[in-house]
Amino acid sequence: MRKSEHFCDFLVLGGGAAGLTGALAARLAGLDVLLAEKEAWVGGATALSGGTIWLPGSHILAQIGIADSREDGLRYLDALIGPDQDAIDRDRVTAFVREAPAFAAFLDEQGLALRHARGWSDYYAELPGGLDIGRTLYCDTFDLRELGADEALLAPGALFSAAHSIEVSKMALGVRSFEAARIALRVAARSVRAKATGARLATRGKALIGRMLRAVRRSGVDLWCGARLVELLVENERAVGAVLDRDGTRIRVVARKGILLATGGFARDALLRARYQAPVGIDATMAPGGDTGDGIRAARDAGATLSMMEEAWWVPGTKTPTGPMVHVWDRCFPHSLVVDTQGERYMDEAGPYMEVGQQMIARHAKLDTDHSWLILESRHRNRYSFGMAPPMITPAGWIESGFLIRAGSIEELAGQMDVEPDRLRATLDHFNRGARAGRDDRYGRGTKAISRYYGDWRVKPNPNLGPVEQPPFYAVRLYPGDVGTAGGVRTDAHGRVLDSNLRPIAGLYAAGNTASGIFGPCYPGAGASIAPGMLFGMQAARHAAQEAA
């Protein structure tokens, strides 16, 4: 195999949101930067995501008259995470909140065109410091023509290419909703204008990555796609570079000032998931195929300590005949509920998705199963989208394959689910009595601001509750799906990788899903995985530049 050598100041491994941000910040600080991505395009998991970022105290909220502050943000996170964090993780949370306002301004200065996702509440807005109106931001629509030839560096395809995440969640309510119809018309008009002008629109994660790529290329970062990490180079207890495989050529890259690992998590690596997250598999993840733990393994081999490897960004998911599908909002709509394999409810189905996934994992372990059941009735399927299926439309193969069970009675449904009919009937009778009164006296469904945001305001008195009593009835196996893993390399407030003695490994940094999540097993709001990844990518780059100076 051919070998060669390359020199730079700062080497960034991974071209997702964290890596792009780190590369940009390092270049703006005056460093010679090489960004290496193993895939043929950049974007990572963020390109497939809703593209939201959760930032306390941003100027975006201040511009529209919403009061928020670092103090309120920290108070909220303290209440959510609790007192069990150690000093290192506490410092990371404090640094995140301290830097968030300036980071939001930095992103806007670099052309990200941030907007407020008004009404998309913090996921635990009822806690001290929480905001009902939310702290979630997103990028405005981006015309990919602005990238010129670099458009080829973006992964092809995107769901809802003309609709922002905040619009998609509302359109799922179906055309019976005036709000959903109004938003659908707005998105359609946007698409018509784009077609008339030749614009190639991107929204959601693709807009965020497109805007970041534009900024990175304008800054002069050297970008290699198709460059896979083979190993890190460590000399005298300092990371000094890496060996990359670029189109069959082994290249020894010497990084004079530092290395940022931003290669993503390990959601697609069956061995790592079996070791740390059994019995959760890789067939219900929405992470990209390249999410195979490369940077985490390399850091571990270089002496790094790992943390939170049992956690992922859980989202309840299903396994359709054509691939996995996550369920963010449809499980929150009325006329639905989740039961275990014994026909019992065990949680608030409309709660924050990471928490719901954790509750599913615990219940499945108790019952020695891998799934629960999501039950819908006719009004749910007639009124609302279910995953990617519009109201009243059942995709070909869903019934025939057994993915979606349909029955004319509860007893027939129970038989197909292999659940004792009397027990399922008792569960539904209790649920329906509460639903008619708008109350869930067991689990409080509909009491959280985020649940109500995802609910149907036409349904009174509780937008998340409606009885399940009108046939036909439907059931689908529900799994703890995910959009990526949340565990990884332990880092400090500068993004430095820590060894087994919790001391920094000189010259080595990590951010994004390569690093363990800063909020522990909690998820404060939409965009709470992307935002810290990007911010600590910036922190790492600036620390490396300061050390060099």
XYZ file of C-alpha atoms in Angstrom:
549
model
C 0.000 0.000 0.000
C 1.341 3.441 -0.921
C 2.318 5.800 1.900
C 2.847 9.541 2.091
C 3.001 12.353 4.622
C 1.062 15.572 5.188
C 1.491 18.399 7.695
C -1.051 20.801 9.234
C -1.624 22.723 12.447
C -5.007 21.281 13.362
C -6.485 18.019 12.140
C -10.256 17.550 12.338
C -11.522 14.006 11.888
C -15.193 13.949 10.882
C -17.259 16.332 8.775
C -20.500 16.540 10.739
C -21.728 19.635 12.532
C -19.146 19.372 15.338
C -16.246 18.813 12.970
C -17.249 21.589 10.594
C -17.581 24.021 13.512
C -14.205 23.022 14.948
C -12.516 23.349 11.569
C -14.053 26.780 10.982
C -13.125 28.077 14.436
C -9.551 26.828 14.094
C -9.128 28.409 10.673
C -10.534 31.730 11.897
C -8.013 31.560 14.750
C -5.223 31.439 12.195
C -4.424 27.725 12.122
C -3.683 25.658 9.025
C -6.584 23.164 9.136
C -7.201 19.807 7.485
C -10.725 18.367 7.768
C -10.859 14.643 6.931
C -14.178 12.827 6.413
C -14.329 9.094 5.652
C -17.533 9.298 3.595
C -17.809 10.789 0.113
C -19.756 13.716 1.579
C -19.973 15.765 4.776
C -22.826 16.159 7.240
C -22.883 13.020 9.369
C -25.947 12.439 11.534
C -26.798 16.159 11.574
C -27.514 16.161 7.824
C -30.251 13.576 8.441
C -31.674 15.349 11.478
C -34.121 18.147 12.101
C -31.147 20.500 12.225
C -32.175 22.252 15.449
C -29.858 23.647 18.120
C -30.771 24.304 21.757
C -29.002 27.384 23.138
C -29.871 29.343 26.317
C -29.611 33.122 26.372
C -29.314 33.661 22.610
C -29.669 37.024 20.899
C -32.329 35.446 18.669
C -34.755 35.271 21.596
C -33.814 38.760 22.757
C -34.534 40.190 19.289
C -38.144 38.991 19.461
C -38.697 40.151 23.030
C -38.298 36.836 24.882
C -36.506 37.117 28.201
C -33.847 34.467 28.737
C -30.454 34.420 30.404
C -27.478 32.248 31.233
C -28.703 32.139 34.826
C -32.120 30.800 33.830
C -30.542 28.281 31.502
C -28.232 26.982 34.213
C -31.056 26.902 36.751
C -33.094 24.776 34.347
C -30.234 22.359 33.686
C -29.447 22.091 37.398
C -33.057 21.147 38.102
C -33.122 18.642 35.237
C -29.768 16.919 35.711
C -29.741 16.981 39.507
C -26.807 16.931 41.923
C -25.131 13.684 40.823
C -22.824 15.073 38.120
C -19.137 15.083 39.015
C -17.046 18.252 38.870
C -15.816 17.588 35.310
C -19.273 17.239 33.796
C -20.574 20.108 35.896
C -17.809 22.280 34.431
C -18.840 21.222 30.919
C -22.457 22.209 31.526
C -21.371 25.541 33.018
C -19.081 26.218 30.049
C -21.865 25.376 27.611
C -24.293 27.807 29.225
C -21.622 30.499 29.626
C -20.579 30.327 25.960
C -24.026 29.722 24.417
C -24.973 33.393 23.779
C -21.642 34.204 22.112
C -21.785 30.951 20.169
C -25.220 31.794 18.758
C -23.848 35.164 17.661
C -20.824 33.447 16.103
C -23.064 31.151 14.063
C -25.165 34.051 12.824
C -22.015 35.960 11.865
C -20.945 32.968 9.802
C -24.201 33.008 7.840
C -26.346 30.383 9.563
C -29.410 32.692 9.558
C -30.796 31.409 12.876
C -34.526 31.554 13.620
C -36.506 30.777 16.764
C -38.717 27.685 16.749
C -41.433 29.533 18.628
C -43.570 27.324 20.842
C -41.280 24.294 20.638
C -40.950 24.217 24.397
C -38.079 23.004 26.512
C -38.767 19.337 27.134
C -39.133 19.893 30.875
C -40.434 23.441 30.766
C -42.238 22.960 34.084
C -38.911 22.884 35.948
C -37.347 26.077 37.356
C -35.780 28.048 34.520
C -37.673 26.144 31.816
C -39.278 28.016 28.911
C -42.708 27.121 27.503
C -41.862 29.055 24.360
C -38.583 27.172 24.015
C -34.904 27.852 23.371
C -34.657 25.855 20.145
C -33.211 27.537 17.044
C -32.997 26.437 13.413
C -31.469 27.692 10.160
C -33.499 29.483 7.543
C -33.992 27.870 4.145
C -30.750 27.566 2.177
C -30.324 27.614 -1.591
C -27.765 24.938 -2.417
C -26.735 26.830 -5.544
C -24.675 29.040 -3.232
C -22.266 26.134 -2.753
C -21.426 25.882 -6.431
C -19.424 22.726 -7.108
C -19.307 22.017 -3.367
C -22.960 20.988 -3.474
C -21.630 17.577 -4.485
C -20.097 17.321 -1.005
C -23.555 17.138 0.598
C -25.255 13.782 1.018
C -27.972 13.352 -1.636
C -31.644 13.416 -0.734
C -33.553 14.807 2.230
C -37.015 14.386 3.683
C -39.300 17.427 3.545
C -36.704 19.429 1.617
C -38.843 22.580 1.627
C -40.242 22.280 5.172
C -38.567 23.195 8.440
C -38.794 20.828 11.402
C -41.260 23.065 13.196
C -43.479 22.953 10.100
C -43.255 19.189 9.650
C -44.464 18.516 13.195
C -47.541 20.657 12.637
C -48.326 19.295 9.172
C -48.546 15.836 10.759
C -51.893 16.957 12.222
C -53.429 16.612 8.770
C -55.447 19.006 6.643
C -58.387 18.975 9.096
C -56.292 21.381 11.162
C -56.410 24.998 9.961
C -52.875 25.510 11.245
C -51.598 22.420 9.442
C -53.345 23.454 6.221
C -51.927 26.974 6.457
C -48.402 25.631 6.972
C -48.791 23.123 4.146
C -49.818 25.940 1.796
C -46.817 28.000 2.917
C -44.446 25.104 2.240
C -46.095 24.457 -1.136
C -45.723 28.114 -2.096
C -42.061 27.979 -1.091
C -41.589 24.959 -3.356
C -43.383 26.640 -6.271
C -41.207 29.745 -5.945
C -38.087 27.597 -5.852
C -39.119 25.753 -8.987
C -39.869 28.999 -10.776
C -36.476 30.490 -9.879
C -34.419 27.332 -10.194
C -33.514 27.371 -6.506
C -32.485 24.099 -4.870
C -33.873 24.420 -1.380
C -32.566 22.782 1.742
C -34.065 22.946 5.222
C -33.542 21.078 8.499
C -30.184 19.355 8.923
C -29.199 19.778 5.309
C -29.600 23.565 5.553
C -27.455 23.682 8.686
C -24.717 21.573 7.109
C -24.929 23.475 3.813
C -24.494 26.812 5.554
C -21.619 25.473 7.684
C -19.906 24.011 4.624
C -20.146 27.346 2.843
C -18.496 29.102 5.803
C -15.805 26.429 6.092
C -14.890 26.606 2.409
C -14.810 30.402 2.414
C -12.421 30.339 5.378
C -9.876 28.230 3.499
C -10.072 24.904 5.329
C -8.488 22.019 3.418
C -11.142 19.286 3.022
C -10.546 15.619 2.240
C -13.490 13.295 1.702
C -12.957 9.545 1.486
C -10.242 9.752 4.160
C -10.728 7.123 6.890
C -9.016 7.174 10.278
C -6.733 4.167 10.729
C -4.982 5.087 13.971
C -3.900 8.003 16.100
C -0.207 8.796 16.471
C 0.915 9.357 20.052
C 4.477 10.284 21.008
C 5.681 11.096 24.521
C 2.088 11.072 25.822
C 0.972 13.614 23.219
C -1.278 13.071 20.202
C 0.768 14.289 17.261
C -1.208 13.114 14.270
C -3.044 10.258 12.623
C -2.727 7.690 9.888
C -5.499 8.066 7.293
C -6.522 5.794 4.443
C -7.362 8.041 1.501
C -8.513 6.125 -1.538
C -6.105 3.277 -0.806
C -3.148 5.440 0.149
C -1.954 5.451 3.755
C -1.138 9.035 4.708
C 0.677 10.002 7.890
C -0.794 13.361 8.898
C 1.238 15.337 11.412
C -0.887 17.841 13.355
C 1.371 20.370 15.030
C -1.238 21.980 17.315
C -3.909 19.382 17.924
C -6.449 16.825 16.715
C -10.227 17.019 17.041
C -12.111 13.728 16.993
C -15.615 14.359 15.613
C -16.275 11.083 13.813
C -19.689 10.493 15.394
C -20.894 7.691 17.637
C -21.239 3.918 17.312
C -24.921 3.464 16.464
C -24.105 1.302 13.420
C -21.478 -0.866 15.087
C -23.049 -4.176 16.121
C -20.137 -5.232 18.342
C -19.997 -2.036 20.402
C -23.777 -1.971 20.766
C -23.798 -5.598 21.853
C -21.132 -4.840 24.450
C -22.658 -1.695 25.899
C -26.338 -1.607 24.931
C -27.594 -5.191 24.611
C -30.267 -6.136 23.700
C -30.754 -2.937 21.625
C -29.593 -3.615 18.069
C -28.655 -1.530 15.054
C -31.800 -2.181 13.012
C -33.897 0.577 14.618
C -31.363 3.391 14.417
C -31.664 6.369 12.096
C -27.929 7.154 12.303
C -25.944 7.144 9.036
C -24.159 3.983 7.933
C -20.729 5.380 8.742
C -21.550 5.820 12.441
C -19.278 2.960 13.497
C -17.280 4.270 16.462
C -13.991 4.954 14.639
C -12.926 7.913 16.759
C -14.087 6.345 20.018
C -12.011 3.210 19.386
C -8.960 5.220 18.351
C -9.189 7.419 21.448
C -9.651 4.374 23.691
C -6.544 2.786 22.164
C -4.675 6.029 22.876
C -5.597 5.795 26.570
C -8.900 7.710 26.727
C -11.606 6.813 29.212
C -15.175 6.281 28.036
C -18.451 7.300 29.646
C -22.228 6.893 29.185
C -21.763 4.120 26.639
C -25.136 2.636 27.600
C -26.988 5.745 26.395
C -28.262 6.892 23.011
C -30.476 9.685 21.745
C -33.459 7.383 22.133
C -36.615 7.868 20.070
C -39.400 5.257 19.948
C -39.129 3.560 16.580
C -40.657 0.930 14.333
C -39.191 -1.393 11.708
C -41.132 -0.953 8.479
C -40.660 -3.337 5.537
C -38.379 -0.721 3.966
C -36.389 0.363 7.027
C -36.585 2.020 10.468
C -38.953 4.887 11.252
C -39.008 7.077 14.376
C -42.118 8.373 16.113
C -41.636 11.828 17.590
C -45.114 13.316 17.414
C -47.620 10.695 16.219
C -47.446 8.817 19.547
C -48.497 12.096 21.227
C -51.742 12.471 19.242
C -55.113 11.448 20.735
C -56.650 8.006 20.117
C -53.427 6.080 20.741
C -51.573 4.398 23.583
C -48.581 2.153 24.247
C -48.794 -1.163 26.081
C -46.206 -3.800 26.919
C -46.325 -7.392 25.710
C -48.701 -8.205 28.578
C -51.192 -5.534 27.512
C -50.387 -3.037 30.298
C -49.643 0.688 30.036
C -46.470 1.730 31.843
C -45.624 5.334 30.920
C -46.700 8.696 29.537
C -46.556 7.949 25.817
C -46.400 11.664 24.947
C -43.354 12.383 27.127
C -39.927 13.540 25.874
C -38.629 10.937 23.455
C -35.308 10.165 25.146
C -37.075 9.526 28.439
C -39.703 7.374 26.718
C -36.942 5.300 25.124
C -35.282 4.789 28.508
C -38.584 3.679 30.029
C -39.075 1.225 27.171
C -35.629 -0.303 27.697
C -36.273 -0.772 31.421
C -39.693 -2.342 30.827
C -38.421 -4.646 28.100
C -35.605 -5.858 30.337
C -38.123 -6.635 33.080
C -40.330 -8.638 30.696
C -37.454 -10.159 28.690
C -38.727 -8.775 25.381
C -37.484 -6.381 22.728
C -40.679 -4.457 21.972
C -43.871 -2.841 23.165
C -47.061 -2.205 21.154
C -48.292 1.135 19.868
C -52.074 0.906 19.454
C -54.078 3.305 17.270
C -57.745 3.493 16.367
C -59.547 4.688 13.262
C -59.651 8.380 14.176
C -55.873 8.484 14.580
C -55.248 6.999 11.136
C -57.984 9.088 9.508
C -56.792 12.393 10.963
C -53.046 12.262 11.523
C -49.821 11.220 9.872
C -48.274 8.079 11.264
C -44.534 8.267 10.787
C -44.106 8.958 7.080
C -47.631 7.759 6.201
C -50.140 10.592 5.593
C -53.642 10.388 7.083
C -55.899 7.707 5.582
C -53.038 6.202 3.555
C -51.455 2.863 4.398
C -48.253 2.230 2.428
C -48.097 -0.923 0.337
C -46.855 -3.928 2.234
C -47.490 -2.645 5.745
C -50.502 -4.880 6.365
C -49.382 -7.791 4.195
C -45.967 -8.035 5.872
C -47.445 -8.026 9.356
C -45.722 -4.758 10.226
C -49.093 -3.056 10.864
C -51.812 -5.186 12.424
C -55.431 -4.259 11.655
C -58.442 -5.695 13.466
C -62.178 -5.125 13.725
C -62.346 -5.634 17.490
C -60.133 -5.408 20.566
C -60.364 -9.170 21.014
C -59.169 -9.775 17.469
C -56.370 -7.237 17.949
C -55.275 -8.923 21.188
C -55.155 -12.263 19.424
C -52.858 -10.937 16.710
C -50.667 -9.256 19.345
C -50.526 -12.484 21.393
C -51.859 -10.567 24.414
C -54.503 -11.845 26.848
C -57.770 -10.201 25.601
C -59.319 -9.494 29.016
C -56.190 -7.751 30.224
C -55.966 -5.569 27.119
C -59.678 -4.783 27.400
C -59.233 -3.748 31.064
C -56.291 -1.519 30.141
C -58.319 0.173 27.400
C -61.414 0.593 29.573
C -59.405 2.439 32.222
C -57.561 4.513 29.630
C -60.763 5.437 27.816
C -62.556 6.588 30.971
C -59.732 9.015 31.689
C -59.401 10.088 28.068
C -63.057 11.110 27.855
C -62.536 13.313 30.902
C -59.189 14.611 29.595
C -57.212 13.070 32.481
C -54.496 10.466 32.787
C -54.440 9.779 36.511
C -51.644 7.209 36.222
C -48.992 8.870 34.079
C -50.097 12.473 33.514
C -50.275 12.392 29.710
C -50.950 15.891 28.405
C -49.638 17.732 31.476
C -46.250 18.681 29.955
C -45.801 21.702 27.697
C -43.856 19.647 25.139
C -46.643 17.049 24.991
C -49.219 19.753 24.369
C -47.009 21.262 21.658
C -47.183 17.936 19.825
C -50.891 17.509 20.557
C -54.075 18.290 18.641
C -55.597 21.508 19.975
C -58.942 20.642 18.382
C -59.354 17.887 20.980
C -60.696 19.183 24.295
C -59.936 19.297 27.154
C -56.628 17.444 26.623
C -54.866 17.693 23.239
C -53.005 14.422 23.851
C -55.865 12.206 24.972
C -58.682 10.548 23.063
C -60.372 7.192 23.680
C -59.393 4.123 21.686
C -62.798 2.606 20.907
C -63.758 3.034 17.242
C -62.678 0.260 14.846
C -60.712 -0.593 12.914
C -57.916 -0.863 15.457
C -54.213 -0.962 14.607
C -51.098 -2.116 16.421
C -47.406 -1.975 15.567
C -44.351 -3.247 17.430
C -42.530 -0.319 19.045
C -38.796 -0.463 19.749
C -36.316 1.847 21.485
C -34.981 3.414 18.292
C -32.419 6.194 18.202
C -30.861 8.928 16.094
C -27.345 8.190 17.358
C -25.451 7.163 20.460
C -24.831 9.516 23.398
C -21.824 7.861 25.049
C -18.201 8.221 24.122
C -14.903 9.745 25.149
C -14.802 11.758 28.373
C -13.764 15.363 27.823
C -13.328 18.489 29.918
C -14.685 22.015 29.492
C -12.136 22.714 26.738
C -13.046 19.568 24.827
C -9.775 17.856 25.795
C -9.875 14.064 25.877
C -9.285 12.609 29.347
C -7.333 9.484 30.221
C -8.191 6.855 32.830
C -6.896 9.179 35.569
C -9.102 11.985 34.193
C -6.064 13.939 33.025
C -6.028 15.576 29.572
C -4.238 13.735 26.785
C -2.099 16.490 25.279
C -3.104 17.525 21.783
C -6.283 15.425 21.646
C -9.839 16.799 21.629
C -13.301 15.343 20.983
C -16.752 16.755 20.266
C -20.152 15.694 18.960
C -21.235 12.085 19.416
C -17.594 11.016 19.760
C -17.649 12.655 23.207
C -20.025 11.621 25.972
C -23.129 13.817 26.275
C -22.788 16.786 28.599
C -26.294 16.478 30.077
C -25.898 12.894 31.286
C -28.955 10.726 30.537
C -31.142 13.836 30.108
C -32.326 15.757 27.054
C -33.361 19.353 27.804
C -34.868 20.353 24.441
C -34.898 19.910 20.673
C -31.348 20.300 19.389
C -29.693 19.410 22.710
C -27.291 16.964 21.066
C -26.257 19.085 18.063
C -25.697 22.331 19.993
C -23.127 21.043 22.532
C -21.340 19.126 19.791
C -20.905 22.276 17.730
C -20.069 24.513 20.692
C -17.387 22.189 22.045
C -15.977 21.790 18.551
C -15.405 25.552 18.719
C -14.062 25.327 22.277
C -11.543 22.671 21.285
C -10.287 24.618 18.282
C -9.879 27.833 20.238
C -8.079 26.058 23.070
C -5.660 24.480 20.595
C -5.023 27.881 19.021
C -4.438 29.498 22.411
C -2.047 26.722 23.430
C -0.176 27.223 20.188
C 0.050 30.963 20.794
